[in-house]
PDB file of C-alpha atoms in Angstrom:
ATOM      1  CA  GLU A   1      -0.131   0.325  -0.212  1.00  0.00           C
ATOM      2  CA  ALA A   2       3.420   2.563   0.594  1.00  0.00           C
ATOM      3  CA  GLU A   3       4.520   1.757  -2.675  1.00  0.00           C
ATOM      4  CA  ALA A   4       1.054   2.477  -4.223  1.00  0.00           C
ATOM      5  CA  GLU A   5       0.378   5.635  -2.661  1.00  0.00           C
ATOM      6  CA  ALA A   6       3.800   6.787  -3.227  1.00  0.00           C
ATOM      7  CA  LYS A   7       3.526   5.964  -7.070  1.00  0.00           C
ATOM      8  CA  ARG A   8      -0.341   8.339  -6.899  1.00  0.00           C
ATOM      9  CA  LYS A   9       1.782  11.189  -5.067  1.00  0.00           C
ATOM     10  CA  GLU A  10       4.336  10.770  -7.829  1.00  0.00           C
ATOM     11  CA  ARG A  11       1.747  11.159 -10.928  1.00  0.00           C
ATOM     12  CA  GLU A  12      -0.224  13.801  -9.129  1.00  0.00           C
ATOM     13  CA  ALA A  13       3.512  15.765  -9.172  1.00  0.00           C
ATOM     14  CA  GLU A  14       4.139  15.589 -12.623  1.00  0.00           C
ATOM     15  CA  ALA A  15       1.012  16.390 -13.532  1.00  0.00           C
ATOM     16  CA  GLU A  16       1.042  19.545 -11.728  1.00  0.00           C
ATOM     17  CA  ALA A  17       4.368  20.412 -13.101  1.00  0.00           C
ATOM     18  CA  SER A  18       3.153  19.938 -16.537  1.00  0.00           C
ATOM     19  CA  ARG A  19       0.048  22.378 -15.574  1.00  0.00           C
ATOM     20  CA  LYS A  20       2.358  25.043 -14.475  1.00  0.00           C
ATOM     21  CA  GLU A  21       4.496  24.742 -17.576  1.00  0.00           C
ATOM     22  CA  LYS A  22       2.038  25.206 -19.738  1.00  0.00           C
ATOM     23  CA  GLU A  23       0.290  28.211 -18.274  1.00  0.00           C
ATOM     24  CA  ALA A  24       3.783  29.680 -17.622  1.00  0.00           C
ATOM     25  CA  GLN A  25       3.922  29.636 -22.244  1.00  0.00           C
ATOM     26  CA  ALA A  26       0.223  30.643 -22.521  1.00  0.00           C
ATOM     27  CA  GLU A  27       1.809  33.752 -20.069  1.00  0.00           C
ATOM     28  CA  ALA A  28       4.168  34.580 -22.413  1.00  0.00           C
ATOM     29  CA  ARG A  29       2.641  34.325 -25.746  1.00  0.00           C
ATOM     30  CA  ARG A  30      -0.193  37.112 -24.098  1.00  0.00           C
ATOM     31  CA  LYS A  31       2.885  38.871 -22.921  1.00  0.00           C
ATOM     32  CA  GLU A  32       4.398  38.732 -26.303  1.00  0.00           C
ATOM     33  CA  LYS A  33       1.552  40.208 -28.539  1.00  0.00           C
ATOM     34  CA  GLU A  34       0.576  42.567 -25.764  1.00  0.00           C
ATOM     35  CA  ALA A  35       4.348  43.916 -27.016  1.00  0.00           C
ATOM     36  CA  GLN A  36       3.887  43.186 -30.688  1.00  0.00           C
ATOM     37  CA  LYS A  37       0.570  45.964 -30.805  1.00  0.00           C
ATOM     38  CA  ALA A  38       2.137  48.387 -28.467  1.00  0.00           C
ATOM     39  CA  ALA A  39       4.870  48.628 -31.466  1.00  0.00           C
ATOM     40  CA  LYS A  40       2.406  48.529 -34.282  1.00  0.00           C
ATOM     41  CA  LEU A  41       1.124  51.249 -32.009  1.00  0.00           C
ATOM     42  CA  LYS A  42       3.470  53.391 -31.698  1.00  0.00           C
ATOM     43  CA  GLU A  43       4.471  52.500 -35.512  1.00  0.00           C
ATOM     44  CA  LYS A  44       1.571  53.839 -36.114  1.00  0.00           C
ATOM     45  CA  GLU A  45       2.034  57.077 -34.039  1.00  0.00           C
ATOM     46  CA  ALA A  46       4.996  57.825 -35.352  1.00  0.00           C
ATOM     47  CA  ASN A  47       3.914  57.794 -39.256  1.00  0.00           C
ATOM     48  CA  PRO A  48      -0.025  58.671 -39.386  1.00  0.00           C
ATOM     49  CA  PRO A  49      -1.844  58.004 -42.588  1.00  0.00           C
ATOM     50  CA  ASP A  50      -2.559  60.272 -46.024  1.00  0.00           C
ATOM     51  CA  PRO A  51      -6.269  60.828 -45.838  1.00  0.00           C
ATOM     52  CA  LYS A  52      -5.968  61.602 -49.666  1.00  0.00           C
ATOM     53  CA  LYS A  53      -5.100  57.940 -50.141  1.00  0.00           C
ATOM     54  CA  LYS A  54      -7.045  56.459 -48.007  1.00  0.00           C
ATOM     55  CA  LYS A  55     -10.367  58.409 -49.572  1.00  0.00           C
ATOM     56  CA  ALA A  56      -8.892  57.410 -53.105  1.00  0.00           C
ATOM     57  CA  LEU A  57      -8.721  53.670 -52.148  1.00  0.00           C
ATOM     58  CA  ALA A  58     -12.480  53.811 -50.481  1.00  0.00           C
ATOM     59  CA  ALA A  59     -13.710  54.801 -53.822  1.00  0.00           C
ATOM     60  CA  ALA A  60     -11.666  52.638 -56.342  1.00  0.00           C
ATOM     61  CA  ALA A  61     -13.428  49.856 -54.151  1.00  0.00           C
ATOM     62  CA  ILE A  62     -16.905  51.560 -54.794  1.00  0.00           C
ATOM     63  CA  VAL A  63     -16.520  51.984 -58.143  1.00  0.00           C
ATOM     64  CA  VAL A  64     -15.414  48.101 -58.989  1.00  0.00           C
ATOM     65  CA  ILE A  65     -18.186  46.855 -56.432  1.00  0.00           C
ATOM     66  CA  ALA A  66     -21.047  49.488 -59.077  1.00  0.00           C
ATOM     67  CA  GLY A  67     -19.362  47.891 -62.183  1.00  0.00           C
ATOM     68  CA  ILE A  68     -19.876  44.310 -61.105  1.00  0.00           C
ATOM     69  CA  GLY A  69     -23.076  45.098 -59.623  1.00  0.00           C
ATOM     70  CA  GLY A  70     -23.795  47.150 -62.922  1.00  0.00           C
ATOM     71  CA  PHE A  71     -22.481  44.334 -65.650  1.00  0.00           C
ATOM     72  CA  GLY A  72     -25.054  41.543 -64.009  1.00  0.00           C
ATOM     73  CA  GLY A  73     -28.207  44.330 -63.914  1.00  0.00           C
ATOM     74  CA  TYR A  74     -27.479  44.900 -67.942  1.00  0.00           C
ATOM     75  CA  LYS A  75     -27.229  41.390 -68.543  1.00  0.00           C
ATOM     76  CA  ALA A  76     -30.511  40.157 -66.575  1.00  0.00           C
ATOM     77  CA  TYR A  77     -32.436  43.845 -68.185  1.00  0.00           C
ATOM     78  CA  GLN A  78     -31.267  42.189 -71.587  1.00  0.00           C
ATOM     79  CA  LYS A  79     -32.684  38.987 -70.962  1.00  0.00           C
ATOM     80  CA  SER A  80     -36.079  39.963 -69.842  1.00  0.00           C
ATOM     81  CA  LEU A  81     -36.694  41.465 -73.288  1.00  0.00           C
ATOM     82  CA  GLU A  82     -35.863  38.346 -75.105  1.00  0.00           C
ATOM     83  CA  ARG A  83     -38.534  36.082 -76.501  1.00  0.00           C
ATOM     84  CA  GLU A  84     -38.991  32.485 -77.859  1.00  0.00           C
ATOM     85  CA  VAL A  85     -40.696  32.449 -81.518  1.00  0.00           C
ATOM     86  CA  PRO A  86     -44.373  30.038 -80.811  1.00  0.00           C
ATOM     87  CA  THR A  87     -45.315  27.796 -83.625  1.00  0.00           C
ATOM     88  CA  VAL A  88     -48.433  30.032 -85.211  1.00  0.00           C
ATOM     89  CA  VAL A  89     -49.629  27.793 -87.993  1.00  0.00           C
ATOM     90  CA  ASN A  90     -52.401  26.490 -89.047  1.00  0.00           C
ATOM     91  CA  MET A  91     -53.512  29.269 -86.402  1.00  0.00           C
ATOM     92  CA  THR A  92     -56.452  31.676 -87.564  1.00  0.00           C
ATOM     93  CA  LEU A  93     -54.568  35.445 -88.024  1.00  0.00           C
ATOM     94  CA  GLU A  94     -56.101  36.443 -84.585  1.00  0.00           C
ATOM     95  CA  GLU A  95     -54.798  33.347 -82.200  1.00  0.00           C
ATOM     96  CA  ALA A  96     -51.845  33.601 -84.191  1.00  0.00           C
ATOM     97  CA  LYS A  97     -51.511  37.306 -82.754  1.00  0.00           C
ATOM     98  CA  LYS A  98     -52.450  36.285 -79.576  1.00  0.00           C
ATOM     99  CA  GLU A  99     -50.234  33.077 -78.993  1.00  0.00           C
ATOM    100  CA  ALA A 100     -47.360  35.941 -80.109  1.00  0.00           C
ATOM    101  CA  ALA A 101     -48.317  38.586 -78.024  1.00  0.00           C
ATOM    102  CA  GLY A 102     -47.975  36.670 -75.220  1.00  0.00           C
ATOM    103  CA  GLU A 103     -48.898  38.426 -71.674  1.00  0.00           C
ATOM    104  CA  ASP A 104     -46.758  41.361 -72.277  1.00  0.00           C
ATOM    105  CA  ASN A 105     -46.861  41.728 -76.445  1.00  0.00           C
ATOM    106  CA  SER A 106     -44.016  40.560 -76.757  1.00  0.00           C
ATOM    107  CA  LEU A 107     -44.171  39.733 -80.293  1.00  0.00           C
ATOM    108  CA  VAL A 108     -45.650  41.259 -83.473  1.00  0.00           C
ATOM    109  CA  ILE A 109     -47.600  39.006 -86.411  1.00  0.00           C
ATOM    110  CA  LYS A 110     -47.649  40.685 -90.175  1.00  0.00           C
ATOM    111  CA  GLU A 111     -49.095  39.980 -92.615  1.00  0.00           C
ATOM    112  CA  THR A 112     -47.330  39.724 -95.861  1.00  0.00           C
ATOM    113  CA  GLY A 113     -49.186  37.939 -98.731  1.00  0.00           C
ATOM    114  CA  GLU A 114     -51.867  35.428 -99.225  1.00  0.00           C
ATOM    115  CA  GLU A 115     -51.860  31.942-101.151  1.00  0.00           C
ATOM    116  CA  TYR A 116     -53.992  29.546-102.117  1.00  0.00           C
ATOM    117  CA  SER A 117     -53.778  25.810-100.184  1.00  0.00           C
ATOM    118  CA  ASP A 118     -55.692  22.158-100.331  1.00  0.00           C
ATOM    119  CA  THR A 119     -54.379  21.803 -97.294  1.00  0.00           C
ATOM    120  CA  VAL A 120     -54.776  24.481 -95.093  1.00  0.00           C
ATOM    121  CA  ALA A 121     -58.725  26.161 -94.092  1.00  0.00           C
ATOM    122  CA  LYS A 122     -59.282  29.968 -95.527  1.00  0.00           C
ATOM    123  CA  GLY A 123     -58.391  32.129 -93.098  1.00  0.00           C
ATOM    124  CA  SER A 124     -55.676  30.049 -91.074  1.00  0.00           C
ATOM    125  CA  ILE A 125     -51.709  30.579 -91.347  1.00  0.00           C
ATOM    126  CA  ILE A 126     -49.740  28.954 -94.269  1.00  0.00           C
ATOM    127  CA  SER A 127     -46.867  29.340 -92.720  1.00  0.00           C
ATOM    128  CA  GLN A 128     -44.635  32.203 -90.786  1.00  0.00           C
ATOM    129  CA  ASN A 129     -40.832  33.500 -91.773  1.00  0.00           C
ATOM    130  CA  VAL A 130     -39.424  33.205 -88.401  1.00  0.00           C
ATOM    131  CA  LYS A 131     -38.795  29.191 -87.359  1.00  0.00           C
ATOM    132  CA  ALA A 132     -40.218  27.905 -84.364  1.00  0.00           C
ATOM    133  CA  GLY A 133     -37.905  28.322 -81.274  1.00  0.00           C
ATOM    134  CA  THR A 134     -35.984  31.412 -82.519  1.00  0.00           C
ATOM    135  CA  VAL A 135     -35.058  33.854 -79.876  1.00  0.00           C
ATOM    136  CA  LEU A 136     -36.156  37.417 -80.609  1.00  0.00           C
ATOM    137  CA  LYS A 137     -36.527  40.994 -78.217  1.00  0.00           C
ATOM    138  CA  LYS A 138     -39.670  42.035 -77.305  1.00  0.00           C
ATOM    139  CA  GLY A 139     -41.170  44.262 -79.968  1.00  0.00           C
ATOM    140  CA  ASP A 140     -39.866  42.155 -82.967  1.00  0.00           C
ATOM    141  CA  SER A 141     -42.417  40.878 -85.612  1.00  0.00           C
ATOM    142  CA  ILE A 142     -43.021  37.413 -87.572  1.00  0.00           C
ATOM    143  CA  GLY A 143     -44.091  37.897 -91.257  1.00  0.00           C
ATOM    144  CA  VAL A 144     -46.761  34.739 -91.996  1.00  0.00           C
ATOM    145  CA  VAL A 145     -48.879  33.959 -95.188  1.00  0.00           C
ATOM    146  CA  VAL A 146     -52.571  33.419 -94.418  1.00  0.00           C
ATOM    147  CA  SER A 147     -54.668  30.764 -96.799  1.00  0.00           C
ATOM    148  CA  ASN A 148     -57.412  32.043 -98.940  1.00  0.00           C
ATOM    149  CA  GLY A 149     -58.423  28.640 -99.190  1.00  0.00           C
ATOM    150  CA  LYS A 150     -58.538  25.856-101.842  1.00  0.00           C
ATOM    151  CA  LEU A 151     -59.322  26.628-105.476  1.00  0.00           C
ATOM    152  CA  VAL A 152     -62.390  24.309-106.859  1.00  0.00           C
ATOM    153  CA  GLU A 153     -64.039  23.794-110.491  1.00  0.00           C
ATOM    154  CA  VAL A 154     -67.672  25.825-110.962  1.00  0.00           C
ATOM    155  CA  PRO A 155     -69.788  22.937-112.246  1.00  0.00           C
ATOM    156  CA  ASP A 156     -72.126  23.248-114.900  1.00  0.00           C
ATOM    157  CA  LEU A 157     -76.130  23.131-113.776  1.00  0.00           C
ATOM    158  CA  THR A 158     -77.734  24.350-116.834  1.00  0.00           C
ATOM    159  CA  GLY A 159     -80.097  22.338-117.860  1.00  0.00           C
ATOM    160  CA  LYS A 160     -80.993  20.501-114.586  1.00  0.00           C
ATOM    161  CA  THR A 161     -83.341  20.460-111.881  1.00  0.00           C
ATOM    162  CA  GLU A 162     -83.097  22.412-109.073  1.00  0.00           C
ATOM    163  CA  GLU A 163     -82.775  20.200-107.023  1.00  0.00           C
ATOM    164  CA  LYS A 164     -79.703  18.691-108.904  1.00  0.00           C
ATOM    165  CA  ALA A 165     -78.791  21.576-109.136  1.00  0.00           C
ATOM    166  CA  GLN A 166     -78.411  22.807-105.415  1.00  0.00           C
ATOM    167  CA  LYS A 167     -77.042  19.526-104.399  1.00  0.00           C
ATOM    168  CA  ALA A 168     -74.104  19.707-107.017  1.00  0.00           C
ATOM    169  CA  ALA A 169     -73.324  23.206-106.571  1.00  0.00           C
ATOM    170  CA  GLN A 170     -73.193  21.562-102.972  1.00  0.00           C
ATOM    171  CA  ASP A 171     -71.001  18.841-103.305  1.00  0.00           C
ATOM    172  CA  THR A 172     -68.499  21.154-104.455  1.00  0.00           C
ATOM    173  CA  ASN A 173     -68.687  23.206-101.435  1.00  0.00           C
ATOM    174  CA  PHE A 174     -70.644  26.440-103.676  1.00  0.00           C
ATOM    175  CA  THR A 175     -73.249  28.117-102.056  1.00  0.00           C
ATOM    176  CA  TYR A 176     -75.887  28.501-103.610  1.00  0.00           C
ATOM    177  CA  VAL A 177     -78.606  31.391-104.843  1.00  0.00           C
ATOM    178  CA  VAL A 178     -81.389  31.297-106.855  1.00  0.00           C
ATOM    179  CA  SER A 179     -81.355  35.157-108.073  1.00  0.00           C
ATOM    180  CA  GLY A 180     -84.902  35.080-109.792  1.00  0.00           C
ATOM    181  CA  HIS A 181     -87.182  32.531-112.142  1.00  0.00           C
ATOM    182  CA  GLU A 182     -88.005  33.569-116.038  1.00  0.00           C
ATOM    183  CA  TYR A 183     -89.166  31.979-119.168  1.00  0.00           C
ATOM    184  CA  SER A 184     -87.860  29.989-121.852  1.00  0.00           C
ATOM    185  CA  ASP A 185     -88.666  28.315-124.998  1.00  0.00           C
ATOM    186  CA  ASP A 186     -85.882  25.804-124.707  1.00  0.00           C
ATOM    187  CA  VAL A 187     -85.435  25.298-120.950  1.00  0.00           C
ATOM    188  CA  LYS A 188     -88.085  22.887-119.331  1.00  0.00           C
ATOM    189  CA  LYS A 189     -89.740  24.087-116.147  1.00  0.00           C
ATOM    190  CA  ASP A 190     -88.189  24.417-112.725  1.00  0.00           C
ATOM    191  CA  CYS A 191     -84.916  23.833-114.395  1.00  0.00           C
ATOM    192  CA  VAL A 192     -81.173  25.659-114.343  1.00  0.00           C
ATOM    193  CA  ILE A 193     -81.530  28.200-117.100  1.00  0.00           C
ATOM    194  CA  SER A 194     -78.074  30.118-117.154  1.00  0.00           C
ATOM    195  CA  GLN A 195     -75.493  30.495-113.820  1.00  0.00           C
ATOM    196  CA  ASP A 196     -73.257  33.322-113.523  1.00  0.00           C
ATOM    197  CA  LEU A 197     -70.017  31.766-112.632  1.00  0.00           C
ATOM    198  CA  GLU A 198     -68.498  30.265-115.877  1.00  0.00           C
ATOM    199  CA  ALA A 199     -68.840  26.158-116.501  1.00  0.00           C
ATOM    200  CA  GLY A 200     -64.936  24.624-115.701  1.00  0.00           C
ATOM    201  CA  SER A 201     -63.511  27.539-114.374  1.00  0.00           C
ATOM    202  CA  THR A 202     -61.465  27.790-111.312  1.00  0.00           C
ATOM    203  CA  VAL A 203     -62.752  29.915-108.482  1.00  0.00           C
ATOM    204  CA  GLU A 204     -62.605  30.033-104.660  1.00  0.00           C
ATOM    205  CA  GLU A 205     -64.441  27.323-101.969  1.00  0.00           C
ATOM    206  CA  TYR A 206     -67.382  27.946-100.553  1.00  0.00           C
ATOM    207  CA  SER A 207     -67.876  31.075-103.241  1.00  0.00           C
ATOM    208  CA  THR A 208     -71.252  31.099-104.516  1.00  0.00           C
ATOM    209  CA  ILE A 209     -72.854  30.273-107.994  1.00  0.00           C
ATOM    210  CA  THR A 210     -76.021  32.001-108.647  1.00  0.00           C
ATOM    211  CA  VAL A 211     -78.571  31.000-111.352  1.00  0.00           C
ATOM    212  CA  VAL A 212     -81.641  31.469-112.971  1.00  0.00           C
ATOM    213  CA  ILE A 213     -85.055  29.303-112.888  1.00  0.00           C
ATOM    214  CA  SER A 214     -87.210  28.133-115.578  1.00  0.00           C
ATOM    215  CA  ASP A 215     -90.743  28.974-115.584  1.00  0.00           C
ATOM    216  CA  GLY A 216     -90.679  27.015-118.384  1.00  0.00           C
ATOM    217  CA  ILE A 217     -93.041  29.202-121.729  1.00  0.00           C
ATOM    218  CA  GLU A 218     -94.847  31.651-121.075  1.00  0.00           C
ATOM    219  CA  GLN A 219     -98.606  31.231-120.952  1.00  0.00           C
ATOM    220  CA  VAL A 220    -100.330  33.504-122.965  1.00  0.00           C
ATOM    221  CA  LYS A 221    -104.233  34.000-123.396  1.00  0.00           C
ATOM    222  CA  VAL A 222    -105.654  33.296-126.932  1.00  0.00           C
ATOM    223  CA  PRO A 223    -108.095  36.904-127.755  1.00  0.00           C
ATOM    224  CA  ASP A 224    -111.134  36.966-129.457  1.00  0.00           C
ATOM    225  CA  VAL A 225    -110.410  38.312-132.605  1.00  0.00           C
ATOM    226  CA  GLU A 226    -113.348  36.844-135.046  1.00  0.00           C
ATOM    227  CA  GLY A 227    -115.516  39.368-136.631  1.00  0.00           C
ATOM    228  CA  MET A 228    -112.261  42.056-137.176  1.00  0.00           C
ATOM    229  CA  THR A 229    -110.604  42.360-139.884  1.00  0.00           C
ATOM    230  CA  GLU A 230    -107.892  40.181-141.318  1.00  0.00           C
ATOM    231  CA  LYS A 231    -105.188  43.633-140.499  1.00  0.00           C
ATOM    232  CA  LYS A 232    -106.818  43.589-136.734  1.00  0.00           C
ATOM    233  CA  ALA A 233    -106.916  40.200-136.247  1.00  0.00           C
ATOM    234  CA  LYS A 234    -103.395  39.918-136.794  1.00  0.00           C
ATOM    235  CA  GLN A 235    -102.163  42.800-134.792  1.00  0.00           C
ATOM    236  CA  ALA A 236    -104.112  41.608-131.953  1.00  0.00           C
ATOM    237  CA  LEU A 237    -102.177  37.872-132.254  1.00  0.00           C
ATOM    238  CA  LYS A 238     -98.769  39.638-132.192  1.00  0.00           C
ATOM    239  CA  ASP A 239     -99.451  41.668-129.585  1.00  0.00           C
ATOM    240  CA  ALA A 240    -100.852  38.138-127.437  1.00  0.00           C
ATOM    241  CA  LYS A 241     -97.670  36.573-128.365  1.00  0.00           C
ATOM    242  CA  LEU A 242     -98.876  33.782-130.675  1.00  0.00           C
ATOM    243  CA  LYS A 243     -98.532  33.208-134.445  1.00  0.00           C
ATOM    244  CA  TYR A 244    -101.120  32.569-137.083  1.00  0.00           C
ATOM    245  CA  SER A 245    -102.454  30.790-140.603  1.00  0.00           C
ATOM    246  CA  VAL A 246    -104.868  32.544-143.271  1.00  0.00           C
ATOM    247  CA  SER A 247    -107.148  30.363-145.160  1.00  0.00           C
ATOM    248  CA  GLU A 248    -110.194  32.196-146.727  1.00  0.00           C
ATOM    249  CA  ASP A 249    -113.575  30.957-147.612  1.00  0.00           C
ATOM    250  CA  TYR A 250    -116.613  32.252-148.615  1.00  0.00           C
ATOM    251  CA  SER A 251    -119.805  33.377-146.016  1.00  0.00           C
ATOM    252  CA  SER A 252    -123.029  34.718-146.751  1.00  0.00           C
ATOM    253  CA  SER A 253    -122.920  36.163-143.122  1.00  0.00           C
ATOM    254  CA  VAL A 254    -119.147  37.629-142.639  1.00  0.00           C
ATOM    255  CA  ASP A 255    -118.049  40.916-144.650  1.00  0.00           C
ATOM    256  CA  GLU A 256    -115.069  39.555-147.092  1.00  0.00           C
ATOM    257  CA  GLY A 257    -112.002  40.588-145.099  1.00  0.00           C
ATOM    258  CA  ASP A 258    -113.353  40.026-141.838  1.00  0.00           C
ATOM    259  CA  VAL A 259    -112.415  37.185-139.890  1.00  0.00           C
ATOM    260  CA  ILE A 260    -115.294  34.488-139.910  1.00  0.00           C
ATOM    261  CA  SER A 261    -113.225  31.563-137.035  1.00  0.00           C
ATOM    262  CA  GLN A 262    -110.078  31.255-135.288  1.00  0.00           C
ATOM    263  CA  SER A 263    -108.708  27.371-134.432  1.00  0.00           C
ATOM    264  CA  LYS A 264    -108.056  27.824-130.664  1.00  0.00           C
ATOM    265  CA  LYS A 265    -111.029  29.265-128.613  1.00  0.00           C
ATOM    266  CA  ALA A 266    -110.930  32.984-127.397  1.00  0.00           C
ATOM    267  CA  GLY A 267    -109.374  33.268-123.520  1.00  0.00           C
ATOM    268  CA  LYS A 268    -107.813  29.436-123.980  1.00  0.00           C
ATOM    269  CA  THR A 269    -104.395  29.499-122.758  1.00  0.00           C
ATOM    270  CA  VAL A 270    -101.460  28.108-124.724  1.00  0.00           C
ATOM    271  CA  ASP A 271     -97.797  28.371-125.019  1.00  0.00           C
ATOM    272  CA  LYS A 272     -96.343  31.336-126.283  1.00  0.00           C
ATOM    273  CA  ASN A 273     -95.763  31.163-129.902  1.00  0.00           C
ATOM    274  CA  THR A 274     -98.303  29.379-130.821  1.00  0.00           C
ATOM    275  CA  THR A 275     -99.962  28.892-133.772  1.00  0.00           C
ATOM    276  CA  ILE A 276    -103.969  30.172-134.484  1.00  0.00           C
ATOM    277  CA  LYS A 277    -105.350  29.186-137.536  1.00  0.00           C
ATOM    278  CA  LEU A 278    -107.560  31.820-139.359  1.00  0.00           C
ATOM    279  CA  VAL A 279    -110.455  31.158-142.096  1.00  0.00           C
ATOM    280  CA  VAL A 280    -111.183  35.057-143.670  1.00  0.00           C
ATOM    281  CA  SER A 281    -114.181  35.612-145.623  1.00  0.00           C
ATOM    282  CA  LEU A 282    -114.376  36.018-149.218  1.00  0.00           C
ATOM    283  CA  GLY A 283    -117.777  37.326-148.936  1.00  0.00           C
ATOM    284  CA  GLU A 284    -120.942  36.262-150.449  1.00  0.00           C
ATOM    285  CA  GLU A 285    -120.427  33.400-153.260  1.00  0.00           C
ATOM    286  CA  PRO A 286    -120.613  34.920-156.298  1.00  0.00           C
ATOM    287  CA  ALA A 287    -123.484  32.976-158.649  1.00  0.00           C
ATOM    288  CA  PRO A 288    -123.149  30.198-161.252  1.00  0.00           C
ATOM    289  CA  ALA A 289    -122.631  31.725-165.081  1.00  0.00           C
ATOM    290  CA  THR A 290    -125.923  30.183-166.823  1.00  0.00           C
ATOM    291  CA  THR A 291    -125.661  29.697-171.363  1.00  0.00           C
ATOM    292  CA  ALA A 292    -128.488  29.632-173.518  1.00  0.00           C
ATOM    293  CA  SER A 293    -128.876  26.302-174.179  1.00  0.00           C
ATOM    294  CA  SER A 294    -128.871  25.745-170.342  1.00  0.00           C
ATOM    295  CA  SER A 295    -131.201  28.199-170.361  1.00  0.00           C
ATOM    296  CA  SER A 296    -133.757  26.619-172.502  1.00  0.00           C
ATOM    297  CA  SER A 297    -133.491  23.196-170.497  1.00  0.00           C
ATOM    298  CA  GLY A 298    -133.619  24.824-167.108  1.00  0.00           C
ATOM    299  CA  SER A 299    -136.989  25.829-168.237  1.00  0.00           C
ATOM    300  CA  SER A 300    -138.222  22.457-168.233  1.00  0.00           C
ATOM    301  CA  GLY A 301    -136.514  21.874-165.185  1.00  0.00           C
ATOM    302  CA  SER A 302    -135.677  24.642-163.853  1.00  0.00           C
ATOM    303  CA  SER A 303    -137.482  22.812-160.103  1.00  0.00           C
ATOM    304  CA  GLY A 304    -134.737  20.458-159.767  1.00  0.00           C
ATOM    305  CA  SER A 305    -131.482  22.999-160.321  1.00  0.00           C
ATOM    306  CA  SER A 306    -133.528  25.324-157.803  1.00  0.00           C
ATOM    307  CA  GLY A 307    -132.806  23.224-154.931  1.00  0.00           C
ATOM    308  CA  SER A 308    -129.297  22.532-155.908  1.00  0.00           C
ATOM    309  CA  SER A 309    -128.682  26.102-155.554  1.00  0.00           C
ATOM    310  CA  GLY A 310    -129.984  26.332-151.947  1.00  0.00           C
ATOM    311  CA  GLY A 311    -127.970  27.461-149.185  1.00  0.00           C
ATOM    312  CA  SER A 312    -126.832  30.742-147.317  1.00  0.00           C
ATOM    313  CA  SER A 313    -123.144  29.846-147.522  1.00  0.00           C
ATOM    314  CA  THR A 314    -121.216  27.040-149.725  1.00  0.00           C
ATOM    315  CA  LYS A 315    -117.244  27.305-149.962  1.00  0.00           C
ATOM    316  CA  LYS A 316    -116.063  27.877-153.037  1.00  0.00           C
ATOM    317  CA  LYS A 317    -112.115  29.585-153.032  1.00  0.00           C
ATOM    318  CA  SER A 318    -109.769  28.642-150.296  1.00  0.00           C
ATOM    319  CA  SER A 319    -106.341  30.238-149.476  1.00  0.00           C
ATOM    320  CA  SER A 320    -103.865  28.507-147.090  1.00  0.00           C
ATOM    321  CA  GLY A 321    -102.308  30.803-145.137  1.00  0.00           C
ATOM    322  CA  ASP A 322     -99.497  28.500-143.761  1.00  0.00           C
ATOM    323  CA  SER A 323     -96.652  30.175-146.038  1.00  0.00           C
ATOM    324  CA  ILE A 324     -94.072  31.565-143.813  1.00  0.00           C
ATOM    325  CA  SER A 325     -95.351  34.850-145.772  1.00  0.00           C
ATOM    326  CA  ASN A 326     -97.942  35.073-144.228  1.00  0.00           C
ATOM    327  CA  TRP A 327     -96.380  33.752-140.595  1.00  0.00           C
ATOM    328  CA  ASP A 328     -95.306  36.904-138.209  1.00  0.00           C
ATOM    329  CA  LEU A 329     -92.982  35.217-135.328  1.00  0.00           C
ATOM    330  CA  ILE A 330     -93.511  36.204-131.775  1.00  0.00           C
ATOM    331  CA  ASN A 331     -90.000  36.942-129.641  1.00  0.00           C
TER     332      ASN A 331
END
């Protein structure tokens, strides 16, 4: 036990000696630093700094700091003006303007031309002169070409019924419009007489094609010309848009040169240019010529001859009016 106690005391003595040595070293370092500070202070007091030089150094430092900050700010400002070009093909012009402008009206769409296109709808954009993804500055413009739609061939509607004509127009993307109706000597009723666009020509898709529909041959009423003079009867038929032909016959009741009869009843509705056949009076039939021998025989048989000459009107002469010189064509 005495030996152990001796070793313990020895360790404690060594530890105490080490502690005192460290404290002594720390105290020496502290005194050294204080001596250095005192020396520097004395040096400053002996050599004070130049005030002008101090200000110059401070100003230089400020310029350097400002320059670094200003350059970074300028780069940031330039970056804020950059815009990426969007894809506007197949958009309408209005849609493209909104897309390019964005929230701050950054890019401008300008229409540079129009072209026909089989694939791009009318009013939409066919192409743009700045590729999508290109970076432009705020306010720069993008040129675009706008579609006029596609060209289509004009169908021939003449002679078709109105129903078939309308279907043919709509099947080829035309707007079908009827401008009116007219009489026609050649085109059947309810069929197309004419169209405003030339068949076979090419025009813009969705154009309007305007047609005139036939009411058929014009219908007119036959005037009453019986009893009129031949001249007046012809004029009345001409005014009614009718043709005429003339034949002649004797009549004991109708004056010479007046119309005895007409082939179509007055008031009847007929096609324009229908021919009305007129029979014009030659007046009363003249008595047959007699000779001496016939007079003698007539004495003995007078009753027989008297019977054969009865009647108020006997047809003795006819004249056909069917030659072209007696026709008056009505247009």
